[in-house]
Structures are given as C-alpha cells and as structure tokens.
Short mmCIF file of C-alpha atoms in Angstrom, two decimals:
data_model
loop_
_atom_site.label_atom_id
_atom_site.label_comp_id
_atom_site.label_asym_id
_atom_site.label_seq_id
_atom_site.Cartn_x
_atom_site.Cartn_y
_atom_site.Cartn_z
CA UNK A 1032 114.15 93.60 114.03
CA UNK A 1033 115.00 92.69 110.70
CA UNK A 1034 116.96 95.56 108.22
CA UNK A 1035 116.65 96.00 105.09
CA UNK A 1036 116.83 99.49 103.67
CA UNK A 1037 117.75 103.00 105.01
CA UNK A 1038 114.83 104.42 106.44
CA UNK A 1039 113.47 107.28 104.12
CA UNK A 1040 113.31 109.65 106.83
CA UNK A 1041 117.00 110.12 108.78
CA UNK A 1042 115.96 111.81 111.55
CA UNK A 1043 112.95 113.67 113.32
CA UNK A 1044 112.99 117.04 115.04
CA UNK A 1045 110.33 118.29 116.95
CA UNK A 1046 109.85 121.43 119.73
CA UNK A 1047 110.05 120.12 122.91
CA UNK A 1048 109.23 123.57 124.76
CA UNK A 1049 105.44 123.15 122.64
CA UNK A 1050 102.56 121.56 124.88
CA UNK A 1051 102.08 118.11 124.11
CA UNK A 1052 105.38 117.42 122.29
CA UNK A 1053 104.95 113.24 122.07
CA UNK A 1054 102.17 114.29 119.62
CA UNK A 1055 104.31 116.66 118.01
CA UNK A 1056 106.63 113.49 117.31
CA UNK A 1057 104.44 111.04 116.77
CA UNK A 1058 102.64 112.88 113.46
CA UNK A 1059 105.77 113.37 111.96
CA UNK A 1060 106.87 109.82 112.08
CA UNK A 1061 103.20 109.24 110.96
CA UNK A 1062 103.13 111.75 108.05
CA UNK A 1063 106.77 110.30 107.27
CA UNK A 1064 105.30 106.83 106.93
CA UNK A 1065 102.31 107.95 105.06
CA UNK A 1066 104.62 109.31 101.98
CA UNK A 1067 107.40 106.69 102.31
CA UNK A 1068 106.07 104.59 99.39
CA UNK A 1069 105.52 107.64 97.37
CA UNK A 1070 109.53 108.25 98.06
CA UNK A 1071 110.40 105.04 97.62
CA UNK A 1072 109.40 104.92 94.06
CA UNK A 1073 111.61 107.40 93.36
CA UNK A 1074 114.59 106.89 95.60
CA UNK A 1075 113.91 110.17 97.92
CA UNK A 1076 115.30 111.03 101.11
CA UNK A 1077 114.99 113.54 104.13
CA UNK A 1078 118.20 114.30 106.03
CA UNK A 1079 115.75 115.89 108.42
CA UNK A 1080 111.92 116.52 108.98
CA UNK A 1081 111.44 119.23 111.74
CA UNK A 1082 108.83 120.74 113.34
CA UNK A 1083 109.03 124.32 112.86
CA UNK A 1084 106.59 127.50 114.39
CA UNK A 1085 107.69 130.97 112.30
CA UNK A 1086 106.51 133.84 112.80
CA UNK A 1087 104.97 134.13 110.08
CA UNK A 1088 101.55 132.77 110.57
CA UNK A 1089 100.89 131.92 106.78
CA UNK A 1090 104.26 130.06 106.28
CA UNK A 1091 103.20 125.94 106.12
CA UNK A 1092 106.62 124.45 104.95
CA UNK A 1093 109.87 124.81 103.69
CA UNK A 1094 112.41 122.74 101.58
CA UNK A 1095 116.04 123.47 102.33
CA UNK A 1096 118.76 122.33 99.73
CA UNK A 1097 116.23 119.47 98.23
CA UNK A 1098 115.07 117.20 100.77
CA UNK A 1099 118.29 117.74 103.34
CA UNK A 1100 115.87 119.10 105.53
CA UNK A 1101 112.06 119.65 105.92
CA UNK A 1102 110.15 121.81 108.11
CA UNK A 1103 106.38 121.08 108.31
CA UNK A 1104 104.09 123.69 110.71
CA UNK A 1105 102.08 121.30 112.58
CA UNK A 1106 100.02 123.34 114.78
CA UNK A 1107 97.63 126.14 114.31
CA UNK A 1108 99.73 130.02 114.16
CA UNK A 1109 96.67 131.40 116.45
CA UNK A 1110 96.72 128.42 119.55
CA UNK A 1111 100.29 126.04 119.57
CA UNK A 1112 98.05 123.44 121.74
CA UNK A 1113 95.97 122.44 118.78
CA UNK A 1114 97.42 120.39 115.96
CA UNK A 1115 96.62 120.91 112.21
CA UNK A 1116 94.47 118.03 110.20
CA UNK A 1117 96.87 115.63 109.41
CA UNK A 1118 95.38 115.30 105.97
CA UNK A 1119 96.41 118.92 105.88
CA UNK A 1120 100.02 118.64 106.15
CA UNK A 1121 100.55 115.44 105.01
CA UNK A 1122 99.52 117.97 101.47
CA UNK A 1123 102.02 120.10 102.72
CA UNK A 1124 104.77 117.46 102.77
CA UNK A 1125 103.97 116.28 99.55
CA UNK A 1126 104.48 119.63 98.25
CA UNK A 1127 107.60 120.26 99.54
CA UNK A 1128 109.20 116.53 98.46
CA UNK A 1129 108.17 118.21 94.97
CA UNK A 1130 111.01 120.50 95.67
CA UNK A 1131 113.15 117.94 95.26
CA UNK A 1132 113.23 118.25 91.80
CA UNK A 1133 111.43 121.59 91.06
CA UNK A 1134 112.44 124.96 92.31
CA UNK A 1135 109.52 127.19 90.77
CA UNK A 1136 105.80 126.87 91.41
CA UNK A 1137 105.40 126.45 87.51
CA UNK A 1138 103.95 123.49 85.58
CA UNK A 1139 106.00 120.67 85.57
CA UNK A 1140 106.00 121.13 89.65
CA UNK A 1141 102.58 121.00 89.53
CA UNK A 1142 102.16 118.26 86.89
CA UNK A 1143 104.43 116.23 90.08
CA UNK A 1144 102.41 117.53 93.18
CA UNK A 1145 99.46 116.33 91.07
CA UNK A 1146 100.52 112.66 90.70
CA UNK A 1147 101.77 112.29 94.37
CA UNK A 1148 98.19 113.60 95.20
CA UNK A 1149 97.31 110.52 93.33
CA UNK A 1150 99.82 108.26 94.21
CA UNK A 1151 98.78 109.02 98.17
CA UNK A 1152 94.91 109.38 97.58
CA UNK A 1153 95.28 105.68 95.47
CA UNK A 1154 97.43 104.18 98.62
CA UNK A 1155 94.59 105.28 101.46
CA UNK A 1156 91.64 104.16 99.69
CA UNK A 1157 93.25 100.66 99.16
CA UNK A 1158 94.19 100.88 102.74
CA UNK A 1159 97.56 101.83 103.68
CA UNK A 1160 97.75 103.39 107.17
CA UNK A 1161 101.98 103.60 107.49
CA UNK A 1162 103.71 101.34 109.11
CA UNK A 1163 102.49 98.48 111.29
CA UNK A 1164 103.24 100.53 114.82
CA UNK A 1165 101.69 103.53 113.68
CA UNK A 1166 98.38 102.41 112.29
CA UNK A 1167 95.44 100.75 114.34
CA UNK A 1168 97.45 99.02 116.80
CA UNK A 1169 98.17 95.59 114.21
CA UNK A 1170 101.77 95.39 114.00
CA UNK A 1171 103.08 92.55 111.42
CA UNK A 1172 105.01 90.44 113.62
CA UNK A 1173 106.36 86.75 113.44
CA UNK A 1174 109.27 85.93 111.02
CA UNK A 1175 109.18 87.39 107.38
CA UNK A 1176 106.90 86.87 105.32
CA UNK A 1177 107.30 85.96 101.91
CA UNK A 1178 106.21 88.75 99.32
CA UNK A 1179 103.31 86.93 97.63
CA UNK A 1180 101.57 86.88 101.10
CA UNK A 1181 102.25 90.37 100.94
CA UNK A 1182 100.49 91.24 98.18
CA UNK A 1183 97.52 88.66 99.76
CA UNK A 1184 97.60 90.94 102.68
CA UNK A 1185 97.44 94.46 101.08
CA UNK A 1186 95.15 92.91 98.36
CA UNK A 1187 92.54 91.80 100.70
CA UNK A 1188 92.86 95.07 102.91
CA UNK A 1189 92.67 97.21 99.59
CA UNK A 1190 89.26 94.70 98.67
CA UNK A 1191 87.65 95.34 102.56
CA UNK A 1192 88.51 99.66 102.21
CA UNK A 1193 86.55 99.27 98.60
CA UNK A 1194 83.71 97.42 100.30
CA UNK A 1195 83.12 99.94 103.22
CA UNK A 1196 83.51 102.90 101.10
CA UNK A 1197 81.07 101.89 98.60
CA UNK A 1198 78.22 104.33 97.93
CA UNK A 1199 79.69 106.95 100.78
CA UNK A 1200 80.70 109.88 97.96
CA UNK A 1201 84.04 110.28 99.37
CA UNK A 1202 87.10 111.35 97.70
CA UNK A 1203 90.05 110.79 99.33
CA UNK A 1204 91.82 113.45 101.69
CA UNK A 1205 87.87 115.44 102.41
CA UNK A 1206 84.94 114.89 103.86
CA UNK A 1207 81.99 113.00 101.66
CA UNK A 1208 79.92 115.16 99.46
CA UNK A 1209 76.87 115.64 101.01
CA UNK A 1210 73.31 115.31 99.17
CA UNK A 1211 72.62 118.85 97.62
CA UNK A 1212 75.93 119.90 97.51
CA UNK A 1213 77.15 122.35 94.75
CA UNK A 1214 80.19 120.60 93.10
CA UNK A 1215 81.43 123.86 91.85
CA UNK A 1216 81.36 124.78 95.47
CA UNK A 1217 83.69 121.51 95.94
CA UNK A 1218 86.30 121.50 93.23
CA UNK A 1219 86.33 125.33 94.21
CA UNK A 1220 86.78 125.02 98.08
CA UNK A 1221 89.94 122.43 97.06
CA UNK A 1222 91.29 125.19 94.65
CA UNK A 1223 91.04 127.54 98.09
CA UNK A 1224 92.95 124.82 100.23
CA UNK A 1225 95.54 123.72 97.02
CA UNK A 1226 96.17 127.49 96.77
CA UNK A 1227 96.63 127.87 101.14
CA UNK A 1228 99.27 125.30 100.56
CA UNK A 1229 101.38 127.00 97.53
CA UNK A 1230 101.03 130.22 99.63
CA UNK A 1231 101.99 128.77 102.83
CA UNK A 1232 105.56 127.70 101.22
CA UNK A 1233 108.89 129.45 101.92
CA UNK A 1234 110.62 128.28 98.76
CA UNK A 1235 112.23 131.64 97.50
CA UNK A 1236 112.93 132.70 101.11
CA UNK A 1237 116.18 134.43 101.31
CA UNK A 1238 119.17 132.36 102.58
CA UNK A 1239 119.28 134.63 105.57
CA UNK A 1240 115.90 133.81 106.55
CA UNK A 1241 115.91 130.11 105.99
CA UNK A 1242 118.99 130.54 108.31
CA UNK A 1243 116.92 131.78 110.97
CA UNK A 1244 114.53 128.94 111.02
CA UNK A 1245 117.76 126.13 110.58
CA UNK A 1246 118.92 127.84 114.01
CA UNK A 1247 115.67 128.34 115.49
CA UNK A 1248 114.27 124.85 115.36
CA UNK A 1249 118.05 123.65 116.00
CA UNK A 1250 118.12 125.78 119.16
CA UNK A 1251 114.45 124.65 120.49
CA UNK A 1252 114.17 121.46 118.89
CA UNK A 1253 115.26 117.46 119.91
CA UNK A 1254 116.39 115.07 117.32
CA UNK A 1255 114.99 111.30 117.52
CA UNK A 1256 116.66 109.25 114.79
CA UNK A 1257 114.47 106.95 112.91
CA UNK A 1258 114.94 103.15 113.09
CA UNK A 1259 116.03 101.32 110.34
CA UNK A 1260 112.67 99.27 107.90
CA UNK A 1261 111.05 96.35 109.25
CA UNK A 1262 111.14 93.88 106.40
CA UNK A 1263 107.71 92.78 106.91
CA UNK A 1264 106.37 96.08 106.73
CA UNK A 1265 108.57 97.22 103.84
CA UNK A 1266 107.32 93.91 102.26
CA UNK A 1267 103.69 95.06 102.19
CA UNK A 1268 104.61 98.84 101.40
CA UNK A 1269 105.95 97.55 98.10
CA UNK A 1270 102.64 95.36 97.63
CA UNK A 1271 100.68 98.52 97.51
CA UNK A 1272 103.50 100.08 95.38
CA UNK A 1273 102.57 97.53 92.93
CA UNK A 1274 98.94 97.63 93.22
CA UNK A 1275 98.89 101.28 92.79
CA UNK A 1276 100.68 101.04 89.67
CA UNK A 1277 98.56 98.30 88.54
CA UNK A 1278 95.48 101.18 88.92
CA UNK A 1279 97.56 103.74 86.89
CA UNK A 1280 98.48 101.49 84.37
CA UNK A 1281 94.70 100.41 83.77
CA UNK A 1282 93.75 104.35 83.52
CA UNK A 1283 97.16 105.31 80.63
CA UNK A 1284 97.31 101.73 79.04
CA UNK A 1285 100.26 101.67 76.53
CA UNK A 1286 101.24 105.55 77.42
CA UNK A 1287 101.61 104.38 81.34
CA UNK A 1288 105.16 105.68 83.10
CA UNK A 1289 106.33 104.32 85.72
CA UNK A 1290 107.61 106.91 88.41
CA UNK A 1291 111.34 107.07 88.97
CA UNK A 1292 114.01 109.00 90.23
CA UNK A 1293 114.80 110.38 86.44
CA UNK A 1294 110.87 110.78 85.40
CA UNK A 1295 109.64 111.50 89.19
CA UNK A 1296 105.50 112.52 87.65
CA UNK A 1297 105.63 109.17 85.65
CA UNK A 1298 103.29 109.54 82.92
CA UNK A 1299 102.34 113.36 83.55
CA UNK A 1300 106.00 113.93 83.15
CA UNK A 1301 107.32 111.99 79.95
CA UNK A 1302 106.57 113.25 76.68
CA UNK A 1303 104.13 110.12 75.94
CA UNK A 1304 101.64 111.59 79.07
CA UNK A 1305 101.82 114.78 77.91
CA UNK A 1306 100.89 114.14 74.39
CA UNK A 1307 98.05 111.85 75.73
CA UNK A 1308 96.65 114.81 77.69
CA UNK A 1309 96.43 117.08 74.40
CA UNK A 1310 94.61 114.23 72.69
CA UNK A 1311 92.44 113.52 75.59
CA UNK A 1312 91.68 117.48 75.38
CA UNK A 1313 91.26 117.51 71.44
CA UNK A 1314 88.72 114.73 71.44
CA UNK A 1315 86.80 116.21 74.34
CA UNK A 1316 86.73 119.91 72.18
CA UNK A 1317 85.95 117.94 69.25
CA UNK A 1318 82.73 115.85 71.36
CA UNK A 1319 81.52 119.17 72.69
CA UNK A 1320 81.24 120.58 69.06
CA UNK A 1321 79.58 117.88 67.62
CA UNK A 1322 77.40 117.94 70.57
CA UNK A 1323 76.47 121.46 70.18
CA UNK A 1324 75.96 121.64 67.12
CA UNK A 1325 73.49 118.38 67.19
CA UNK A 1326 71.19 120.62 69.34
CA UNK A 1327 71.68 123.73 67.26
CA UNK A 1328 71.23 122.35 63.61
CA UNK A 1329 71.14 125.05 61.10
CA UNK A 1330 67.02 125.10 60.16
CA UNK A 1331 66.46 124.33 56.23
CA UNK A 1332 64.85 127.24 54.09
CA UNK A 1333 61.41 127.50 53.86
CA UNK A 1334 59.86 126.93 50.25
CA UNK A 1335 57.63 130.12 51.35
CA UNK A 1336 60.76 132.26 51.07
CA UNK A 1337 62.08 130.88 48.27
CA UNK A 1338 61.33 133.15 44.73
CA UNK A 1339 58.70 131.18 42.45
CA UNK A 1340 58.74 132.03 38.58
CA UNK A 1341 54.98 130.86 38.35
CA UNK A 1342 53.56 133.91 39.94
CA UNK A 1343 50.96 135.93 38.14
CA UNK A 1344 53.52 139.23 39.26
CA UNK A 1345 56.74 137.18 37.58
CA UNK A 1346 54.68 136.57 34.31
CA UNK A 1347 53.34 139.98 34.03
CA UNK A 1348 56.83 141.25 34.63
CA UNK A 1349 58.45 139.05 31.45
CA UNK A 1350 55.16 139.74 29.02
CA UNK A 1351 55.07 143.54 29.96
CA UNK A 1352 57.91 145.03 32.26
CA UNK A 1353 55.49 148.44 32.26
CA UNK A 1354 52.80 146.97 33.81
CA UNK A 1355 54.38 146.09 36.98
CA UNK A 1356 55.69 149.63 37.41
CA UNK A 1357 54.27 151.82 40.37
CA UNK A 1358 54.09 155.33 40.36
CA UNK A 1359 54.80 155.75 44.69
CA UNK A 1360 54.32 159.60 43.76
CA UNK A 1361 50.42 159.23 43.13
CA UNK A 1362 48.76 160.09 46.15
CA UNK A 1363 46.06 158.03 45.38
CA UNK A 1364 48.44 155.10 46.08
CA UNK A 1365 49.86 156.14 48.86
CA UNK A 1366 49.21 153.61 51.70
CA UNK A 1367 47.48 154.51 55.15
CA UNK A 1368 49.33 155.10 57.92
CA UNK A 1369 48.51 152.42 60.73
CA UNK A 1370 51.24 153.44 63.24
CA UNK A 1371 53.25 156.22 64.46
CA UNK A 1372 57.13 156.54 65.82
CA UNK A 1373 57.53 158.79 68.86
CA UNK A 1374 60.58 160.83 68.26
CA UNK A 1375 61.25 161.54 71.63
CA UNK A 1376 61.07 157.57 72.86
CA UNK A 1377 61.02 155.95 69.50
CA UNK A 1378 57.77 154.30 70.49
CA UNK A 1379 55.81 153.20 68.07
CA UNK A 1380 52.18 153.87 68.46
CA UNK A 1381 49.15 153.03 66.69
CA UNK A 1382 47.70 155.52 64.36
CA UNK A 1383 44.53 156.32 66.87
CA UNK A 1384 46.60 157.35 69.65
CA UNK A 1385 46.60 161.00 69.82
CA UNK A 1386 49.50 161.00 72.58
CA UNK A 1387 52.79 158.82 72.97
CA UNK A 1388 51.70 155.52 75.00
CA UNK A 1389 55.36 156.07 76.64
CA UNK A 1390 56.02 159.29 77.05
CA UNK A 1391 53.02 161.22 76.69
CA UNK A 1392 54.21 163.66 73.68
CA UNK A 1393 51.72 164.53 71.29
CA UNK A 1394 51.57 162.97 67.76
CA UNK A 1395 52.77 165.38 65.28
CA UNK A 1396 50.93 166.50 62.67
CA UNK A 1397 50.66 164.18 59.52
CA UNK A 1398 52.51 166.24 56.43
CA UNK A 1399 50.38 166.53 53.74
CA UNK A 1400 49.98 163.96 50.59
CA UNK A 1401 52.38 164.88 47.64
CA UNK A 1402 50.61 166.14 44.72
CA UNK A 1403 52.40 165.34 41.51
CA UNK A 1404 56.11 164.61 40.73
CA UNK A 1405 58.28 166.09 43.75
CA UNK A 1406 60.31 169.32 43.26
CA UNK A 1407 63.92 169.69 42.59
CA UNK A 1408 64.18 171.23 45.64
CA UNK A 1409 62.69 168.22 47.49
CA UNK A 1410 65.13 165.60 45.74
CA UNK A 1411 67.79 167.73 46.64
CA UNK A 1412 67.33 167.30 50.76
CA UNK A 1413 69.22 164.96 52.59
CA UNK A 1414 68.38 161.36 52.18
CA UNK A 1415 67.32 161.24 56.16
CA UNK A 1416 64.54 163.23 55.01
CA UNK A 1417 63.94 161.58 51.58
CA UNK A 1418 64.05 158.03 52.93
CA UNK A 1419 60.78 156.08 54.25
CA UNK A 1420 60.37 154.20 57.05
CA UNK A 1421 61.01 151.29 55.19
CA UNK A 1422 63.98 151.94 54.00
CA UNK A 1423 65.22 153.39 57.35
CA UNK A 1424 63.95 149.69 59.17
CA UNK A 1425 66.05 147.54 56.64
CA UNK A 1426 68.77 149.69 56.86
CA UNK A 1427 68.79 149.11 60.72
CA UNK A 1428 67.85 145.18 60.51
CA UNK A 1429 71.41 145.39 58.42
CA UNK A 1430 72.89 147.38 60.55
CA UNK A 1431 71.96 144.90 63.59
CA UNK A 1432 72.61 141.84 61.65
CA UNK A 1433 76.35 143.23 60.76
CA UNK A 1434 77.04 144.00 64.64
CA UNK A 1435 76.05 140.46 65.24
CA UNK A 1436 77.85 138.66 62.39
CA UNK A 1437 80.81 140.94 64.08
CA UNK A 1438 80.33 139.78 67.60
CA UNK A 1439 83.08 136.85 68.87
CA UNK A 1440 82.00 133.39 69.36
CA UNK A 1441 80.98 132.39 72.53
CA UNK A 1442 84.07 129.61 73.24
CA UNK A 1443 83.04 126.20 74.27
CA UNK A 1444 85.48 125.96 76.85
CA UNK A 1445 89.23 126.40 78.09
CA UNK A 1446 92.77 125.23 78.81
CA UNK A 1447 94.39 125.38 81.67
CA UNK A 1448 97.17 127.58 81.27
CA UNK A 1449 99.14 125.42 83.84
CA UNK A 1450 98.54 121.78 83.03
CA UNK A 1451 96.40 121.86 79.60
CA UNK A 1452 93.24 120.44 81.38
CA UNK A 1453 90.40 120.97 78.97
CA UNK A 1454 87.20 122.61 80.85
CA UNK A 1455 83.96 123.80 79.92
CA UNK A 1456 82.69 127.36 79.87
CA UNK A 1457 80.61 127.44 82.94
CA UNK A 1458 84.13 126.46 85.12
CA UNK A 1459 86.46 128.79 87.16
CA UNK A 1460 89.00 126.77 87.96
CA UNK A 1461 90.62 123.53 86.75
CA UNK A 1462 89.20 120.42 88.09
CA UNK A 1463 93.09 118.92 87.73
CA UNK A 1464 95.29 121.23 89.65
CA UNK A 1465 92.72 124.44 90.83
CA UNK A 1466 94.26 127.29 88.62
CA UNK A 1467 91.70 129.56 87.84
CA UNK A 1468 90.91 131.00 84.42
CA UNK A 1469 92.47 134.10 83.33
CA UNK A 1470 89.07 135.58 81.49
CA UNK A 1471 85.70 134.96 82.04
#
C-alpha cells in the first residue's frame, strides 16, 4: 500500500465483552472515514475514537482534551445488541470534532456544527461513501492514479447520486418527505434530534467523571491502530474536497471562506459571512414589509366624507349663523326613540320590545319629555347623567380607537438569538440550527 499522510484517526477502541464487537469496530472505522475529509480541511486529528457504554443512558459523546480522545455511544442504552443509525452518530461525531475548537454550546460552536452538517450532507449527496474498503465492496486498486482522473471519478459519481436522487424529496441524513407532510412537523422533528444530540454530550463533565469513562473503556476495551492513507483513495477524498467547495463557493460568491485550521466554519466564521448573513436577513425584513404592505395599502378617503362648502347648511351658516341654531331643549324636537340599551346586558333592543331580547329584564320606563329650559338643579348632576347616548357612543368609539392605536405591532418575524437566522412569525424554531424562539 502506498503512504501518504497520517491517518486522521490514530487508533480505534471498541468493547470487546459487547455482542457483536466486529460491528462495533467496523462503524467506527466507517464513521471515521465518513468525516475524514471534513478533518482534513482543517488539519484535525483523533488520538483515539472509543466505543464507550455509560451509565448514563442520555450521554451520546464526549470530547476529552480536544480531539485526544473520542468516545461515541454506538448502541442503544435500553438493548447493547442493537446498534444506533449510523446517520445518528456520525451527528454525534461531528459535534464533538466541534470541540476541538469550542468549549461552550454557544454560537460560534454552533455556527461550526452547522457547516460540518453541510460540509458532510454536500459530500453524501455527491457520493462519497469513505474509503474504498468500507463502501460497496469497489476498492480503488491498480497503481496511482493521477489526480485529474480523480476528480473524473468523484465527478461522474457526484453526476450518477444527482441523477438517482432527482425528484425523491430527500435531504440528506433523513428519510424523504413524504406527500402531505407538515414541514413544520419536519424542520421541528430535526430541532428534537439536533437538541438529543447537544443533550446527549458530556462536555462540562467533571474531570473525575471523564476519568471514569478513560478507565472504563481502557479496562473493557481493545485498541486496533488504523493503517496509514491509501493514496488512491486520499486522491479522490480531496476531489470531493474540491467539489464541495466549488458548491459553497457558488452559494457565498465573493464573501466565500475557505475552511481551515485558523477559520475552522469558513464563511459562517469570518467576519465577511457573518456580515453577509445580517444583509441576507435585512433584505428579507425589508421584502416582507414591502410585501405586506402591497396587500394592506392604506384605502384613499372617500369624497363622501370629505366637508363640502357648497351645501345649502354651509351657506345658511355664513349668511345667518342664527338660523342654523337648534334649540335640543324643545320637546317638540326631540327625536323618537327607535332602540333601547339593557342595563343589565347592555343589549340594545328595539323600541317595541317590551322585555330584554337577552336577558329578559323589563324595559324601563321612558322619563318624561323636558318642558322648557332645564333647572339649575338638573345642570348641576353629574355629566353621566347629563350626557346622551351620543355622546356616551363617541366617547367609547375614542376610547376603543385609543386602546388600539396603543396596542404593539404584530412583528413580521424573528432572529435567531443563536445564529441571526431571520424567520417569519408563524415559526418556532430556526430552520438553520433548531433554537426555538424565546416569545411567541
């Protein structure tokens, strides 16, 4: 076999006491392959990835002094014969090699754990299956191949994956979306699973306890050390490095990063892909306002409501301001009641209805007509007494019309707290790295 590099992985430790322990083996050298061009990029390496079985049946992983050693639960806490979906903890890894870099669960780890997702969904669904012996059985053999056929070989395979996968609805790492399906049930569901995976990791464990699991898998476990890279195969891992790249720097154009071991999230790391996201949030704020308010145009005045000076009433007014004056104390003037307010319900009834439609009270007694100019007396009583229905609706329309001026806005949408992902209203969480909302 030809050498070229170190092997990203050092070694591999796996239970041998566990039922079917060649398994146990075999997935981590698989998941191990799976990530190596993800590592590459970056310059990463793994003093050790063990299999590990704690105790604690919500534990997943665990990243011990950056990357000197891995432990990845394969198997299910509830029955050791059955292994975990490899998709499953192949997410796992990826978040611990975040750990690398990042201690805390905050943003910038999850700005990185984002673009690996990427990175590894972008690698399957051009083809990659790991290394020649642990994919479908076609090992590159023969002498080395020169890198241009390489790139041939992982172009064409990347081509054939497009062609099969057209029109199936499937997203990398899950199961097609089926016809029907809610898609808020979907981007929620892979919130649940992203949020299984930050749970399930020890980082923060006490020393004393990651102890424990160092000498537990140590005292159960068998060490296999990993071979050094086949050229060949390293040959067409870096031809779907490079296609890859080519992808992500179609989608950032001129703000494109490539990933390194100094800027390990590429473009969601630098300042330039930051930046980019707040504009790509800005214009999509600024789209949904003009969008809303397109449907919700403020309606012109009517003419009808608008105050004409040709009216007979306005001319009258201007030739003889007395003639337009009512007396409202002349019962002769007074106008006929057609209605009646309830004031136990605050129906109001017509005038013929003896009882309350509602409630069933009886219709007080009409006061009589006033006869003449009003008393002192009268004047004098409280204005809820003095004031007419009329005046009493307006003054409630205003009332109404103040407590909705005073209401707050109904926001168009919301920014993820963690990675600034702009989202509309009607979403929980954030379609970019499943953090949900903080207020509905």
């Amino acid at each position: 076999m030809v050498s070229e590099h170190d092997p990203a992985v050092a070694e591999y430790q796996h239970e041998k006491s566990r039922p079917r322990e060649a398994e146990a083996l075999h997935m981590l050298r698989k998941i191990a392959s799976l990530v190596k061009p993800i590592m590459r990029q970056r310059g990463w390496r793994v003093g050790v990835l063990t299999e590990f079985y704690p105790e604690e049946r919500n534990l997943l992983g665990l990243n011990i002094n950056k990357g000197e050693r891995i432990c990845l639960r394969l198997r299910y806490a509830g029955d050791e014969r059955q292994f975990m979906p490899l998709e499953q903890v192949t997410d796992t890894m990826l978040h611990e090699l975040c750990h690398i870099v990042h201690g805390p669960h905050d943003e910038p780890f999850h700005n990185l754990w984002n673009q690996l997702r990427d990175e590894y969904e972008n690698l399957i669904r051009k083809g990659y299956t790991g290394e020649g012996f642990l994919s479908a059985g076609h090992k590159v053999g023969g002498g080395r191949i020169p890198m241009h056929e390489a790139r041939r070989r992982a172009r064409a395979a990347a081509e054939k994956r497009k062609a099969l996968s057209v029109g199936s609805g499937q997203k990398l790492g899950g199961a097609p979306t089926r016809r029907g399906q809610d898609i808020r049930q979907v981007i929620a569901d892979a919130a649940a699973k992203r949020a299984i995976v930050t749970k399930g990791c020890a980082s923060g464990t006490t020393k004393e306890r990651e102890r424990e699991i160092v000498e537990g898998t140590n005292k159960r476990g068998v060490r296999t050390k990993a071979e050094e890279d086949d050229a060949n195969e390293e040959a067409i891992m870096i031809a779907y490095i490079d296609l890859v790249q080519e992808e992500e720097r179609q989608k950032y154009g001129d703000a494109y990063i490539p990933p390194s071991e100094k800027n390990p999230a590429g473009s969601r790391g630098g300042p330039v892909g930051k930046t980019k996201a707040e504009e790509v949030a800005a214009a999509e704020l600024s789209l949904l306002k003009a969008e809303q308010k397109a449907r919700n145009p403020i309606p012109p005045v009517p003419n009808s409501t608008k105050p004409n000076i040709n009216t007979p009433y306005a001319s009258i007014t201007k030739s003889n301001p007395s003639a337009a004056t009512i007396d409202l104390t002349n019962p002769a003037l007074a106008p006929t009641p057609t209605s009646w307010t309830c004031a136990i319900c605050t129906l109001v009834n017509p005038h013929t209805y003896l009882f309350c439609d509602a409630c069933g009270i009886e219709r007080p007694s009409p006061s009589p007509p006033p006869i003449g100019l009003l008393p002192r007396a009268v004047r004098s009583t409280p204005s809820s007494i003095r004031d007419s229905n009329a005046v009493k609706a307006v003054r409630t329309l205003r009332e109404l019309d103040d407590m909705e001026k005073r209401k707050p806005q109904k926001p168009l949408g919301w920014l993820c707290q963690r990675c600034g992902q702009f989202m509309e209203q009607e979403w929980w969480t954030c379609a970019n790295c499943g953090e949900m909302k903080t207020s509905s």
